[in-house]
PDB file of C-alpha atoms in Angstrom:
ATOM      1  CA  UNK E   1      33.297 -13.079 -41.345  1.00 67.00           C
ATOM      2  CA  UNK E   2      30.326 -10.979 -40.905  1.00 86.00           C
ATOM      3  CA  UNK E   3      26.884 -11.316 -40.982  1.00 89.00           C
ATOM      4  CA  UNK E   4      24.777  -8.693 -42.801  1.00 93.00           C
ATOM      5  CA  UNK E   5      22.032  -6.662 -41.082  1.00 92.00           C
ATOM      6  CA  UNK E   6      19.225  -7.356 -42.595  1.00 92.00           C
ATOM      7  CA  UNK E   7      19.873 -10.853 -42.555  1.00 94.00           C
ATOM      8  CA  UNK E   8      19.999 -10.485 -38.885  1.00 93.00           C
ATOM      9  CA  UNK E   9      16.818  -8.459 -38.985  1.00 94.00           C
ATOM     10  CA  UNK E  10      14.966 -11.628 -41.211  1.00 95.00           C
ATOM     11  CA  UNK E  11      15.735 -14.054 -38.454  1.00 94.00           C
ATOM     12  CA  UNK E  12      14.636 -11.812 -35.454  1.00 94.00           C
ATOM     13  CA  UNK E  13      11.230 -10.939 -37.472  1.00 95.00           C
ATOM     14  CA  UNK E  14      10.842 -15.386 -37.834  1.00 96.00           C
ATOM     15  CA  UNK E  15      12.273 -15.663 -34.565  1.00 95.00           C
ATOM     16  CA  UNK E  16       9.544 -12.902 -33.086  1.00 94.00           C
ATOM     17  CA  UNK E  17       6.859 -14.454 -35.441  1.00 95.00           C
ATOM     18  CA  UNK E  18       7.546 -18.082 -33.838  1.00 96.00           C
ATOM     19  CA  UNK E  19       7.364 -17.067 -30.218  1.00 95.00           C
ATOM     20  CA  UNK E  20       5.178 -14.516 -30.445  1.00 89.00           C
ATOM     21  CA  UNK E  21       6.760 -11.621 -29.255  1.00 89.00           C
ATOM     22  CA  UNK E  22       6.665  -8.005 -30.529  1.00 89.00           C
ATOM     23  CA  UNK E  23       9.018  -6.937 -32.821  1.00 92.00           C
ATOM     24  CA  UNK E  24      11.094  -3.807 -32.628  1.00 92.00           C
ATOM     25  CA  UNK E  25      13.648  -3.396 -34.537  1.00 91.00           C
ATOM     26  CA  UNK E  26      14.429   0.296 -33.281  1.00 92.00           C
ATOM     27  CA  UNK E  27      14.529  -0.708 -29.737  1.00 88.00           C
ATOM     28  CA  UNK E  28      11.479   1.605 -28.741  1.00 92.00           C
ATOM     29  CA  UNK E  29       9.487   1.738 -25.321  1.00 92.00           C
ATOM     30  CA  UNK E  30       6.350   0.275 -26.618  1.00 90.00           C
ATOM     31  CA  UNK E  31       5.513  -0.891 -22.862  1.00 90.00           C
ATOM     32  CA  UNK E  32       4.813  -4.652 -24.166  1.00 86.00           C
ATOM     33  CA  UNK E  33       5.879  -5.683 -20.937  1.00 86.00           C
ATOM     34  CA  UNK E  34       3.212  -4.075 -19.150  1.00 89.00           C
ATOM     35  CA  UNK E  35       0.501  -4.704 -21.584  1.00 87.00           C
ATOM     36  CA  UNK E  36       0.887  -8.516 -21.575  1.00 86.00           C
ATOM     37  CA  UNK E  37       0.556  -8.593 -17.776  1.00 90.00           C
ATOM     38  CA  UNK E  38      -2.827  -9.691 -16.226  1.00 90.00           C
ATOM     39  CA  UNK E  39      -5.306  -7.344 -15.363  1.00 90.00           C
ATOM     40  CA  UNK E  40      -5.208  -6.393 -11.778  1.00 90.00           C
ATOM     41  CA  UNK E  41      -8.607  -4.759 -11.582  1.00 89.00           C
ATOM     42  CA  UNK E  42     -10.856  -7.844 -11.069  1.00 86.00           C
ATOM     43  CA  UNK E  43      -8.344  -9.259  -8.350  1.00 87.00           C
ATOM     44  CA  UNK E  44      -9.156  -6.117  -6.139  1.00 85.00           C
ATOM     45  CA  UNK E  45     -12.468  -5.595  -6.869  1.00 85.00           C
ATOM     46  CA  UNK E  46     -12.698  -9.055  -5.525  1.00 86.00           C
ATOM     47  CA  UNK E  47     -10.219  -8.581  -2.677  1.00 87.00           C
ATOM     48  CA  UNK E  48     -12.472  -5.552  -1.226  1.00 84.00           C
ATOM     49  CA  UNK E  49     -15.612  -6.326  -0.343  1.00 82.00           C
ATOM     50  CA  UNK E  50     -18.742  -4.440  -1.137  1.00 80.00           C
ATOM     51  CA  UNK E  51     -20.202  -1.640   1.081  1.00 78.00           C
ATOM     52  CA  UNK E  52     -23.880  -3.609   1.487  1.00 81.00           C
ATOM     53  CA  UNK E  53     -25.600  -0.905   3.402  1.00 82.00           C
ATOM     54  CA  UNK E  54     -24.531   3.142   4.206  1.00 82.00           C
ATOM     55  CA  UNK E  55     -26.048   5.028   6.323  1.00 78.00           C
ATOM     56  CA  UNK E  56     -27.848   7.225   3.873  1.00 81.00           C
ATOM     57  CA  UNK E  57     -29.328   4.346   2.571  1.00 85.00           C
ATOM     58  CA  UNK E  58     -30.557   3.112   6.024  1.00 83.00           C
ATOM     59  CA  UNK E  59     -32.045   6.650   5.749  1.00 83.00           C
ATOM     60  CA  UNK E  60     -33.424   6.916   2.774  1.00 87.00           C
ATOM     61  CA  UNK E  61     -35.041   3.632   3.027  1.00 87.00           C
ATOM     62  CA  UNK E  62     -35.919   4.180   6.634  1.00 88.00           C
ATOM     63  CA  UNK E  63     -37.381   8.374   7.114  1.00 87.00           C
ATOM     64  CA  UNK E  64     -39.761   7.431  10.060  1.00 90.00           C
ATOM     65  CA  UNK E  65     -37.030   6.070  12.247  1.00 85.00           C
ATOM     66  CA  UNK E  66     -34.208   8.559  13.530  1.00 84.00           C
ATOM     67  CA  UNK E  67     -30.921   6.464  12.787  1.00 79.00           C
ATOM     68  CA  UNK E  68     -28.117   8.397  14.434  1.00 82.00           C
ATOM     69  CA  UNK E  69     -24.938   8.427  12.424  1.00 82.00           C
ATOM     70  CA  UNK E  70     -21.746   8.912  15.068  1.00 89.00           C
ATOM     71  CA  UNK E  71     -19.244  10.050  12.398  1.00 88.00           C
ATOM     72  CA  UNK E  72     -21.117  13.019  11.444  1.00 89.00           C
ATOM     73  CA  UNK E  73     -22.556  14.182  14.691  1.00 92.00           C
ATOM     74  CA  UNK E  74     -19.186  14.085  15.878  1.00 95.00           C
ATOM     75  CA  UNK E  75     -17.893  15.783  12.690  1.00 94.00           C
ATOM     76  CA  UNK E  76     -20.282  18.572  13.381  1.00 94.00           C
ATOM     77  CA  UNK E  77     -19.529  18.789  17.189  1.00 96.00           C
ATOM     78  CA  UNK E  78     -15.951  20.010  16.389  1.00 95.00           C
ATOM     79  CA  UNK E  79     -17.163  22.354  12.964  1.00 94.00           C
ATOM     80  CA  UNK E  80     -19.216  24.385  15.482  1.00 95.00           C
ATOM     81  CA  UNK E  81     -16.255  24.149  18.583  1.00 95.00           C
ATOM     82  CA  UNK E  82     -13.949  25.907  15.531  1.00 94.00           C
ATOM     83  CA  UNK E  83     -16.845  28.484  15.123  1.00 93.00           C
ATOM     84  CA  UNK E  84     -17.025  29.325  18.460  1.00 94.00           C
ATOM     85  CA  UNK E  85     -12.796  29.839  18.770  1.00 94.00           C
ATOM     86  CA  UNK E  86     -13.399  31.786  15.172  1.00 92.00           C
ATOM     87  CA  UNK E  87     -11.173  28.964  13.315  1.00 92.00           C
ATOM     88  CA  UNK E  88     -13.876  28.663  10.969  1.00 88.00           C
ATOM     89  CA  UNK E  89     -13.074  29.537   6.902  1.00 86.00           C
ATOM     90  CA  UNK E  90     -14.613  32.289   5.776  1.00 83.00           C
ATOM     91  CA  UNK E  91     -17.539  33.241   4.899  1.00 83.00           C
ATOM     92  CA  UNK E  92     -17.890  33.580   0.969  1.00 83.00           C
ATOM     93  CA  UNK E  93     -18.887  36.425  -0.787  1.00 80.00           C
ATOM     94  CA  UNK E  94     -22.181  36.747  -2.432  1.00 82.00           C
ATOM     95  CA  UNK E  95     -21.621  39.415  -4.831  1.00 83.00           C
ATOM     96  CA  UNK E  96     -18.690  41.174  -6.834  1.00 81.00           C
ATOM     97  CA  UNK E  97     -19.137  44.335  -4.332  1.00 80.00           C
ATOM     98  CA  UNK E  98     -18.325  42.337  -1.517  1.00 74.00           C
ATOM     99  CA  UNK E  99     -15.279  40.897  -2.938  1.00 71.00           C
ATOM    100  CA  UNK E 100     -14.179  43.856  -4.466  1.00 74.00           C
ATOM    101  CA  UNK E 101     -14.460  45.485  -1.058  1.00 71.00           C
ATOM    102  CA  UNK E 102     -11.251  43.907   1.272  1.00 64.00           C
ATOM    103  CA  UNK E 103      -9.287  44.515  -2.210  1.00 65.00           C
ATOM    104  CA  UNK E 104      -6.348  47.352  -2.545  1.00 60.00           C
ATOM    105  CA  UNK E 105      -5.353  47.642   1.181  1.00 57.00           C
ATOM    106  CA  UNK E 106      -2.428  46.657   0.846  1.00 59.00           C
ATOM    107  CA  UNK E 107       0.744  47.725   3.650  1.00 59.00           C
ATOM    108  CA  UNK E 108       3.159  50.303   2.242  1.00 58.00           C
ATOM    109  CA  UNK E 109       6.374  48.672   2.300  1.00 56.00           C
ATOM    110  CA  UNK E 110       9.142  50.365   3.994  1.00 58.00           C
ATOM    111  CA  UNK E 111      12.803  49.860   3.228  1.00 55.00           C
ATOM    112  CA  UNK E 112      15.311  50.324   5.930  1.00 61.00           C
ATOM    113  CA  UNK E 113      18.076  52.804   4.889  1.00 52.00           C
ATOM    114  CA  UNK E 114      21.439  51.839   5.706  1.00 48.00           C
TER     115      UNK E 114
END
């Protein structure tokens, strides 16, 4: 004795209607699962705290006082120690003649005859 299908499909649709759920019939990804979780963006927001005060700020708000900033002094220290051992990128070109002028010299490949 066997049920038909669309008598099946009635009492999912009621059953889906009664407990709210989604219904799909064709078994698709809809990603219901991840939609109906909670929202995880006001949790860390909260979890983080707020940066209060950055040292631009401090001097912006604050140009008659010299506020020295660590980070970047130190960040510059070692850009200018790679200048001086020439690990530096390079420079870039200004115009379309200086870019056009490092291009073609290329090595002639040479095949080793056996």
């Amino acid at each position: 004795m066997s049920v038909p299908m669309s008598r099946i499909l009635d009492l999912a649709k009621s059953q889906c209607q009664i407990f709210s759920s989604t219904f799909n019939p064709e078994r698709l990804r809809l990603g219901n699962k991840i939609l109906r979780q909670r929202l995880k963006g006001p949790s860390l927001a909260q979890y983080y705290p707020r940066k209060v005060v950055t040292w631009r700020n401090l001097q912006k708000a604050y140009p008659q006082f010299e506020i020295p900033n660590e980070a970047e002094e130190d960040r510059l220290e070692h850009i200018e120690a790679l200048k001086l051992r020439g690990k530096n990128p390079p420079k870039k070109k200004r115009t379309a003649a200086e870019s056009k002028k490092f291009v073609g010299k290329k090595k002639k490949a040479t095949a080793i005859a056996a």
